[in-house]
Tab-separated table of C-alpha atoms in Angstrom:
chain	number	residue	atom	x	y	z
A	8	MET	CA	-50.612	-25.363	21.453
A	9	THR	CA	-50.339	-26.420	17.930
A	10	ALA	CA	-51.915	-23.358	16.371
A	11	THR	CA	-49.573	-21.030	18.299
A	12	LYS	CA	-46.357	-23.135	16.659
A	13	GLU	CA	-47.871	-22.740	13.398
A	14	ARG	CA	-47.899	-18.988	13.967
A	15	GLU	CA	-44.381	-18.940	15.250
A	16	ASN	CA	-43.184	-20.754	12.509
A	17	PRO	CA	-45.408	-20.024	9.111
A	18	VAL	CA	-44.665	-22.446	6.398
A	19	LYS	CA	-43.324	-20.274	3.379
A	20	ALA	CA	-44.755	-19.961	0.371
A	21	PRO	CA	-42.721	-20.931	-2.853
A	22	LYS	CA	-41.235	-18.144	-4.738
A	23	VAL	CA	-42.862	-17.594	-7.834
A	24	PRO	CA	-40.277	-17.198	-10.677
A	25	PRO	CA	-40.022	-14.139	-12.944
A	26	ALA	CA	-42.287	-14.064	-16.055
A	27	TRP	CA	-39.371	-14.155	-18.326
A	28	ARG	CA	-38.513	-17.392	-16.964
A	29	GLU	CA	-41.740	-19.139	-17.313
A	30	SER	CA	-41.776	-18.155	-20.898
A	31	THR	CA	-39.231	-20.077	-22.982
A	32	LEU	CA	-39.402	-17.659	-26.198
A	33	LEU	CA	-38.540	-14.779	-23.726
A	34	ARG	CA	-35.883	-16.291	-21.559
A	35	HIS	CA	-34.302	-17.148	-25.038
A	36	LEU	CA	-34.892	-13.500	-26.124
A	37	PHE	CA	-33.372	-12.369	-22.707
A	38	TRP	CA	-30.043	-14.511	-23.176
A	39	SER	CA	-30.014	-13.423	-27.035
A	40	VAL	CA	-30.150	-9.612	-25.790
A	41	LEU	CA	-27.414	-10.644	-23.359
A	42	GLY	CA	-25.420	-12.264	-25.729
A	43	LEU	CA	-25.452	-9.402	-28.405
A	44	LEU	CA	-24.438	-6.971	-25.715
A	45	ALA	CA	-21.320	-9.550	-24.527
A	46	LEU	CA	-20.301	-9.791	-28.392
A	47	TYR	CA	-20.442	-6.000	-28.774
A	48	LEU	CA	-18.047	-5.148	-25.658
A	49	LEU	CA	-15.879	-8.018	-26.482
A	50	SER	CA	-15.638	-6.843	-30.366
A	51	ILE	CA	-14.927	-2.938	-28.992
A	52	SER	CA	-11.944	-4.150	-27.068
A	53	LEU	CA	-10.342	-6.378	-29.499
A	54	ASP	CA	-7.345	-5.566	-32.089
A	55	PRO	CA	-8.507	-6.255	-35.502
A	56	PHE	CA	-6.564	-10.009	-35.551
A	57	ARG	CA	-8.749	-10.946	-32.715
A	58	ASN	CA	-11.853	-9.464	-34.162
A	59	LEU	CA	-11.247	-11.487	-37.222
A	60	GLN	CA	-10.970	-14.815	-35.018
A	61	LEU	CA	-14.206	-13.788	-33.191
A	62	ALA	CA	-15.963	-13.594	-36.600
A	63	GLN	CA	-14.122	-17.296	-37.333
A	64	ILE	CA	-15.641	-18.537	-34.156
A	65	CYS	CA	-19.028	-17.308	-34.935
A	66	TYR	CA	-19.509	-18.854	-38.271
A	67	MET	CA	-17.955	-22.410	-37.174
A	68	ALA	CA	-20.325	-22.088	-34.495
A	69	ILE	CA	-23.280	-21.386	-36.606
A	70	ALA	CA	-22.181	-24.620	-38.707
A	71	THR	CA	-21.900	-26.829	-35.342
A	72	ALA	CA	-25.052	-25.665	-34.261
A	73	GLY	CA	-26.721	-26.861	-37.477
A	74	LEU	CA	-24.736	-30.173	-37.139
A	75	THR	CA	-26.088	-30.556	-33.458
A	76	VAL	CA	-29.596	-30.305	-34.784
A	77	LEU	CA	-28.984	-33.097	-37.409
A	78	SER	CA	-26.783	-35.415	-35.567
A	79	GLY	CA	-27.293	-34.754	-31.677
A	80	LEU	CA	-31.219	-33.919	-31.871
A	81	SER	CA	-32.061	-36.114	-34.714
A	82	GLY	CA	-29.488	-39.006	-34.624
A	83	GLN	CA	-28.225	-38.745	-38.146
A	84	ILE	CA	-24.734	-38.950	-38.509
A	85	SER	CA	-22.803	-36.537	-41.112
A	86	LEU	CA	-19.424	-36.420	-42.116
A	87	GLY	CA	-19.943	-33.986	-44.857
A	88	HIS	CA	-21.461	-31.099	-43.474
A	89	GLY	CA	-18.055	-29.191	-44.910
A	90	ALA	CA	-19.891	-29.530	-48.771
A	91	PHE	CA	-22.823	-27.274	-47.291
A	92	VAL	CA	-20.122	-24.588	-45.945
A	93	ALA	CA	-18.912	-24.720	-49.507
A	94	VAL	CA	-22.209	-24.453	-51.251
A	95	GLY	CA	-23.046	-21.393	-48.995
A	96	ALA	CA	-19.653	-19.791	-49.671
A	97	TYR	CA	-19.684	-20.073	-53.640
A	98	SER	CA	-23.184	-18.661	-53.420
A	99	THR	CA	-22.064	-15.763	-51.918
A	100	ALA	CA	-18.819	-15.466	-54.029
A	101	LEU	CA	-21.075	-15.761	-57.037
A	102	LEU	CA	-23.737	-13.179	-55.810
A	103	LEU	CA	-20.871	-10.847	-54.734
A	104	GLU	CA	-19.010	-11.170	-57.922
A	105	HIS	CA	-20.692	-8.514	-60.312
A	106	GLU	CA	-23.145	-6.650	-57.383
A	107	GLN	CA	-22.708	-5.371	-54.171
A	108	TRP	CA	-25.987	-6.712	-53.114
A	109	PRO	CA	-27.037	-5.928	-48.854
A	110	ILE	CA	-25.401	-8.262	-46.525
A	111	ALA	CA	-28.366	-9.846	-44.920
A	112	LEU	CA	-30.143	-10.121	-48.692
A	113	VAL	CA	-26.849	-12.209	-50.077
A	114	LEU	CA	-26.590	-14.113	-46.440
A	115	VAL	CA	-30.413	-15.101	-46.755
A	116	VAL	CA	-30.213	-16.509	-50.350
A	117	SER	CA	-26.845	-18.716	-49.767
A	118	ALA	CA	-28.613	-20.021	-46.799
A	119	ALA	CA	-31.764	-21.006	-48.551
A	120	ILE	CA	-29.852	-22.480	-51.801
A	121	THR	CA	-27.906	-24.696	-49.352
A	122	ALA	CA	-31.374	-25.427	-47.233
A	123	ALA	CA	-32.840	-26.420	-50.690
A	124	LEU	CA	-29.565	-28.807	-51.381
A	125	GLY	CA	-29.609	-30.053	-47.991
A	126	ALA	CA	-33.484	-31.105	-48.234
A	127	LEU	CA	-32.718	-32.945	-51.554
A	128	VAL	CA	-29.947	-34.758	-49.644
A	129	GLY	CA	-32.449	-35.339	-46.897
A	130	VAL	CA	-34.682	-37.262	-49.193
A	131	ALA	CA	-31.780	-39.894	-50.308
A	132	ALA	CA	-30.575	-39.817	-46.796
A	133	ALA	CA	-34.122	-40.682	-44.957
A	134	ARG	CA	-33.566	-44.178	-46.963
A	135	LEU	CA	-30.055	-44.916	-45.600
A	136	ARG	CA	-28.894	-45.838	-42.088
A	137	GLY	CA	-25.872	-45.986	-39.585
A	138	PRO	CA	-22.414	-46.255	-41.410
A	139	TYR	CA	-24.218	-45.876	-44.851
A	140	LEU	CA	-25.668	-42.736	-44.006
A	141	ALA	CA	-21.864	-41.589	-42.841
A	142	GLY	CA	-20.405	-42.828	-46.101
A	143	ALA	CA	-22.822	-41.235	-48.297
A	144	THR	CA	-22.189	-37.987	-46.586
A	145	LEU	CA	-18.462	-38.733	-46.661
A	146	ALA	CA	-18.676	-39.162	-50.296
A	147	LEU	CA	-20.455	-35.812	-50.598
A	148	ALA	CA	-17.929	-33.957	-48.534
A	149	VAL	CA	-15.141	-35.368	-50.842
A	150	GLY	CA	-16.915	-34.777	-54.137
A	151	LEU	CA	-18.892	-31.732	-54.259
A	152	PRO	CA	-16.017	-29.110	-53.824
A	153	SER	CA	-14.173	-30.777	-56.364
A	154	LEU	CA	-16.737	-29.922	-58.876
A	155	ALA	CA	-15.436	-26.201	-58.893
A	156	ASP	CA	-11.986	-27.670	-60.807
A	157	TYR	CA	-14.495	-29.445	-63.403
A	158	HIS	CA	-14.058	-28.451	-66.735
A	159	GLY	CA	-17.573	-27.348	-67.428
A	160	LEU	CA	-17.892	-25.377	-64.539
A	161	ARG	CA	-14.201	-23.832	-64.572
A	162	GLU	CA	-15.051	-20.792	-65.743
A	163	VAL	CA	-17.807	-20.148	-63.153
A	164	LEU	CA	-16.393	-21.156	-60.042
A	165	GLY	CA	-12.624	-20.243	-60.518
A	166	GLY	CA	-11.379	-23.920	-60.457
A	167	ALA	CA	-8.622	-24.747	-57.988
A	168	ASN	CA	-8.007	-21.252	-57.530
A	169	GLY	CA	-11.641	-20.640	-56.475
A	170	LEU	CA	-13.619	-17.260	-56.577
A	171	ILE	CA	-12.202	-13.803	-54.664
A	172	VAL	CA	-14.594	-12.331	-52.637
A	173	THR	CA	-15.114	-8.795	-51.953
A	174	PRO	CA	-16.846	-7.883	-48.679
A	175	PRO	CA	-19.199	-5.215	-48.530
A	176	PRO	CA	-17.733	-2.340	-46.668
A	177	PRO	CA	-18.900	-1.171	-43.358
A	178	PRO	CA	-21.631	1.683	-43.359
A	179	LEU	CA	-20.509	5.242	-43.594
A	180	SER	CA	-22.539	6.052	-40.789
A	181	LEU	CA	-19.715	4.176	-38.826
A	182	GLY	CA	-17.162	6.174	-40.147
A	183	GLU	CA	-14.431	5.945	-42.897
A	184	SER	CA	-11.951	4.308	-40.521
A	185	PHE	CA	-14.361	1.568	-39.039
A	186	PRO	CA	-12.387	-1.594	-39.024
A	187	LEU	CA	-13.606	-3.755	-41.483
A	188	GLU	CA	-12.630	-7.041	-39.157
A	189	ARG	CA	-14.737	-5.255	-36.658
A	190	TRP	CA	-18.052	-5.085	-38.843
A	191	GLN	CA	-17.271	-8.697	-39.856
A	192	ALA	CA	-17.300	-9.895	-35.892
A	193	TRP	CA	-20.501	-7.777	-35.453
A	194	ILE	CA	-22.247	-9.496	-38.683
A	195	GLY	CA	-21.270	-12.924	-37.486
A	196	GLY	CA	-22.152	-12.536	-33.616
A	197	LEU	CA	-25.517	-11.518	-34.981
A	198	CYS	CA	-26.232	-14.251	-37.182
A	199	LEU	CA	-24.815	-16.512	-34.788
A	200	VAL	CA	-27.294	-14.970	-32.132
A	201	ILE	CA	-30.060	-15.220	-34.474
A	202	VAL	CA	-29.313	-18.704	-35.160
A	203	LEU	CA	-29.342	-19.878	-31.474
A	204	PHE	CA	-32.334	-17.956	-30.773
A	205	LEU	CA	-34.227	-19.912	-33.713
A	206	LEU	CA	-32.343	-23.379	-33.324
A	207	ALA	CA	-33.272	-23.398	-29.411
A	208	ASN	CA	-36.882	-22.519	-29.995
A	209	LEU	CA	-36.840	-25.353	-32.343
A	210	VAL	CA	-35.550	-27.786	-30.005
A	211	ARG	CA	-38.222	-26.403	-27.499
A	212	SER	CA	-40.783	-27.027	-30.153
A	213	PRO	CA	-42.945	-30.271	-31.046
A	214	VAL	CA	-40.780	-30.407	-33.919
A	215	GLY	CA	-37.968	-30.777	-31.444
A	216	ARG	CA	-39.838	-33.162	-29.738
A	217	ASN	CA	-40.183	-35.127	-33.048
A	218	MET	CA	-36.398	-35.037	-33.865
A	219	ARG	CA	-35.789	-36.700	-30.370
A	220	LEU	CA	-38.405	-39.540	-30.677
A	221	VAL	CA	-36.833	-40.357	-34.318
A	222	ARG	CA	-33.485	-40.566	-32.679
A	223	GLU	CA	-34.277	-42.771	-29.589
A	224	ASP	CA	-36.427	-45.286	-31.685
A	225	GLU	CA	-37.638	-44.767	-35.379
A	226	ASP	CA	-40.638	-47.456	-34.889
A	227	ALA	CA	-41.688	-46.537	-32.060
A	228	ALA	CA	-41.637	-42.758	-32.998
A	229	ALA	CA	-43.641	-43.792	-36.412
A	230	LEU	CA	-46.241	-45.902	-34.065
A	231	SER	CA	-47.015	-42.497	-32.030
A	232	GLY	CA	-47.888	-40.967	-35.418
A	233	VAL	CA	-44.594	-38.832	-36.187
A	234	HIS	CA	-43.818	-38.849	-40.016
A	235	VAL	CA	-40.049	-40.511	-39.670
A	236	ALA	CA	-38.749	-39.452	-42.938
A	237	ARG	CA	-40.161	-35.943	-43.241
A	238	THR	CA	-38.769	-35.500	-39.574
A	239	GLN	CA	-35.129	-36.181	-40.687
A	240	ILE	CA	-35.257	-34.347	-44.013
A	241	LEU	CA	-36.099	-31.250	-42.065
A	242	ALA	CA	-33.423	-31.893	-39.762
A	243	PHE	CA	-31.413	-32.027	-42.637
A	244	TRP	CA	-32.890	-28.960	-44.309
A	245	VAL	CA	-32.342	-26.686	-40.992
A	246	SER	CA	-28.856	-27.930	-40.743
A	247	ALA	CA	-27.781	-27.216	-44.193
A	248	GLY	CA	-29.564	-24.120	-43.701
A	249	CYS	CA	-27.120	-22.983	-41.019
A	250	ALA	CA	-23.986	-24.278	-42.851
A	251	GLY	CA	-24.896	-22.325	-45.810
A	252	LEU	CA	-25.324	-18.935	-43.642
A	253	ALA	CA	-21.986	-20.327	-42.053
A	254	GLY	CA	-20.348	-20.574	-45.366
A	255	GLY	CA	-21.350	-17.037	-46.382
A	256	LEU	CA	-20.043	-15.783	-43.677
A	257	PHE	CA	-16.836	-17.936	-44.310
A	258	ALA	CA	-16.633	-16.321	-47.578
A	259	MET	CA	-16.949	-12.433	-46.499
A	260	VAL	CA	-14.068	-13.064	-44.049
A	261	ASN	CA	-11.503	-14.774	-45.716
A	262	ASN	CA	-12.326	-13.034	-49.105
A	263	LEU	CA	-12.192	-16.578	-51.006
A	264	ALA	CA	-14.144	-19.527	-51.700
A	265	SER	CA	-12.041	-21.977	-53.300
A	266	PRO	CA	-12.067	-25.934	-52.910
A	267	GLY	CA	-8.820	-26.460	-51.098
A	268	ALA	CA	-10.795	-24.678	-48.192
A	269	PHE	CA	-13.705	-27.303	-47.961
A	270	THR	CA	-11.692	-30.543	-47.623
A	271	LEU	CA	-12.724	-33.401	-45.430
A	272	THR	CA	-10.486	-31.610	-42.592
A	273	LEU	CA	-13.361	-28.995	-42.154
A	274	SER	CA	-16.327	-31.811	-42.040
A	275	LEU	CA	-13.890	-33.168	-39.270
A	276	SER	CA	-13.585	-30.040	-37.599
A	277	LEU	CA	-17.088	-29.185	-36.994
A	278	LEU	CA	-17.856	-32.897	-36.285
A	279	THR	CA	-15.048	-32.326	-33.424
A	280	ALA	CA	-16.720	-29.136	-32.230
A	281	ALA	CA	-19.890	-30.726	-31.781
A	282	VAL	CA	-18.655	-33.712	-29.754
A	283	LEU	CA	-16.307	-31.753	-27.591
A	284	GLY	CA	-18.958	-29.245	-26.612
A	285	GLY	CA	-21.551	-31.429	-26.278
A	286	MET	CA	-23.674	-33.111	-28.748
A	287	GLY	CA	-27.152	-31.887	-28.724
A	288	SER	CA	-26.088	-28.853	-26.914
A	289	LEU	CA	-26.129	-25.449	-28.598
A	290	ALA	CA	-24.057	-23.817	-26.079
A	291	GLY	CA	-21.406	-26.745	-26.363
A	292	ALA	CA	-21.427	-25.966	-30.209
A	293	VAL	CA	-20.267	-22.568	-29.388
A	294	TYR	CA	-17.552	-23.892	-26.791
A	295	GLY	CA	-16.395	-26.722	-29.365
A	296	ALA	CA	-16.225	-23.809	-32.138
A	297	VAL	CA	-14.232	-21.686	-29.788
A	298	ILE	CA	-11.615	-24.728	-29.352
A	299	VAL	CA	-11.237	-25.626	-32.769
A	300	THR	CA	-10.978	-22.433	-34.039
A	301	LEU	CA	-8.712	-21.035	-31.485
A	302	LEU	CA	-6.576	-24.277	-30.920
A	303	PRO	CA	-4.444	-24.366	-34.142
A	304	ASN	CA	-2.986	-20.903	-33.312
A	305	TRP	CA	-2.533	-21.964	-29.924
A	306	SER	CA	-0.637	-24.786	-30.995
A	307	ASN	CA	1.547	-22.809	-33.279
A	308	ASN	CA	2.634	-20.410	-30.734
A	309	LEU	CA	4.040	-23.422	-28.640
A	310	ALA	CA	5.471	-25.145	-31.183
A	311	GLN	CA	7.242	-21.816	-32.413
A	312	SER	CA	8.334	-21.206	-28.297
A	313	ALA	CA	9.524	-24.848	-28.165
A	314	ASN	CA	11.830	-24.225	-31.234
A	315	LEU	CA	10.078	-27.614	-32.829
A	316	PRO	CA	11.595	-29.148	-36.067
A	317	GLN	CA	9.406	-28.457	-39.108
A	318	GLU	CA	8.462	-31.974	-39.511
A	319	VAL	CA	7.158	-32.116	-35.767
A	320	TYR	CA	5.887	-28.373	-36.265
A	321	ALA	CA	2.912	-29.515	-38.845
A	322	ASN	CA	1.846	-32.506	-36.549
A	323	VAL	CA	1.376	-30.215	-33.326
A	324	PRO	CA	-2.152	-29.042	-33.769
A	325	LEU	CA	-3.337	-32.752	-34.689
A	326	VAL	CA	-1.839	-34.007	-31.550
A	327	LEU	CA	-3.188	-31.295	-29.489
A	328	TYR	CA	-6.691	-32.284	-30.832
A	329	GLY	CA	-6.308	-35.760	-30.185
A	330	VAL	CA	-5.228	-34.937	-26.408
A	331	VAL	CA	-7.839	-32.112	-25.812
A	332	LEU	CA	-10.709	-34.404	-27.346
A	333	ILE	CA	-9.642	-37.573	-25.039
A	334	VAL	CA	-9.370	-35.358	-22.004
A	335	VAL	CA	-12.778	-34.102	-22.534
A	336	ILE	CA	-14.364	-37.311	-23.111
A	337	MET	CA	-12.640	-39.147	-20.268
A	338	LEU	CA	-13.760	-36.160	-17.964
A	339	PHE	CA	-17.001	-35.249	-19.248
A	340	PRO	CA	-18.535	-37.983	-21.471
A	341	GLY	CA	-21.639	-35.383	-22.378
A	342	GLY	CA	-18.763	-32.783	-23.494
A	343	ILE	CA	-17.703	-29.638	-22.359
A	344	GLN	CA	-21.203	-28.369	-21.585
A	345	SER	CA	-21.986	-31.250	-19.246
A	346	GLY	CA	-19.004	-30.138	-17.300
A	347	VAL	CA	-20.472	-26.350	-17.518
A	348	ARG	CA	-23.515	-27.915	-16.247
A	349	TRP	CA	-22.089	-29.845	-13.674
A	350	ALA	CA	-19.808	-27.048	-12.467
A	351	GLY	CA	-22.981	-24.994	-12.082
A	352	VAL	CA	-24.939	-26.990	-9.825
A	353	PHE	CA	-22.138	-27.319	-7.287
A	354	LEU	CA	-21.201	-23.630	-7.016
A	355	ARG	CA	-25.416	-23.406	-6.419
A	356	SER	CA	-24.924	-26.451	-4.158
A	357	LYS	CA	-22.052	-24.196	-2.070
A	358	ILE	CA	-23.730	-21.053	-2.596
A	359	ARG	CA	-27.611	-21.920	-1.222
A	360	PRO	CA	-26.848	-25.363	0.780
A	361	GLU	CA	-30.241	-27.315	1.802
């Protein structure tokens, strides 16, 4: 009788997931290709101004992703990430000042220069903790861009006016009338996907595990064999390299590298983007970059449509920043990515109820 019931109700074997889901590398590669395709389809449907905004979102997302690794993964607070972006931008401007080097070479060199500076800062930062580290990086954000106006460097770095950057034109194979803004969006999108792919694999690697251990408890990490200082320096190195790449893209997209573009506001905007998206989440870095990049334009349109006075008009973006940040933190303490994850779980439970 029991055997008959077992034949009538056989136990279903568990489904074997596809091979690409089992392999972290293949899974990240799949999402990278999908992301490139989505960015391509988006760029060809946008006008030049929107493509320019897309390029801006890409370099902001790259810098925010680097900050996410530093602060979210390894637990080191940085208020001076805008200074690293400035180094990347000025490196790109100097490289393109007299020669039209290949774009890939310029961006790689700019990222490498900034990463080297980040490693030096990381050596000093490894001795600092909490508010002392935040204060040191804050001083970096305030002091480093102002060096461009120092009398000994004014002729080289352009002083307060900065350096004009002439971005390399699109390849002739794309046609003489190919929009420069779309070409810049393609470059930014490709760089963003590559950075996210590399960082996603870093997070899943033993190095990423060591960073998380250091973030949770430095003493316990040291007892388990993790070299704490080396791990923290590596996090600064990776984060600064991302910021340098973002700075290179910034210079190409905005055709300028000047001290006024890299004030403390930029560093705080990057930190805001990381918190909004979800500190420690690479996808959250993209969400936060989208909001931080587009919110000023949305707020300006809102202020114009409401016919607000000029003294109120300038403060609308700051007010909206605060409102959005408060709402997101109240609803989703883990950032937008935690809300997206919750929505995904909720939808799956409705589609496939147990």
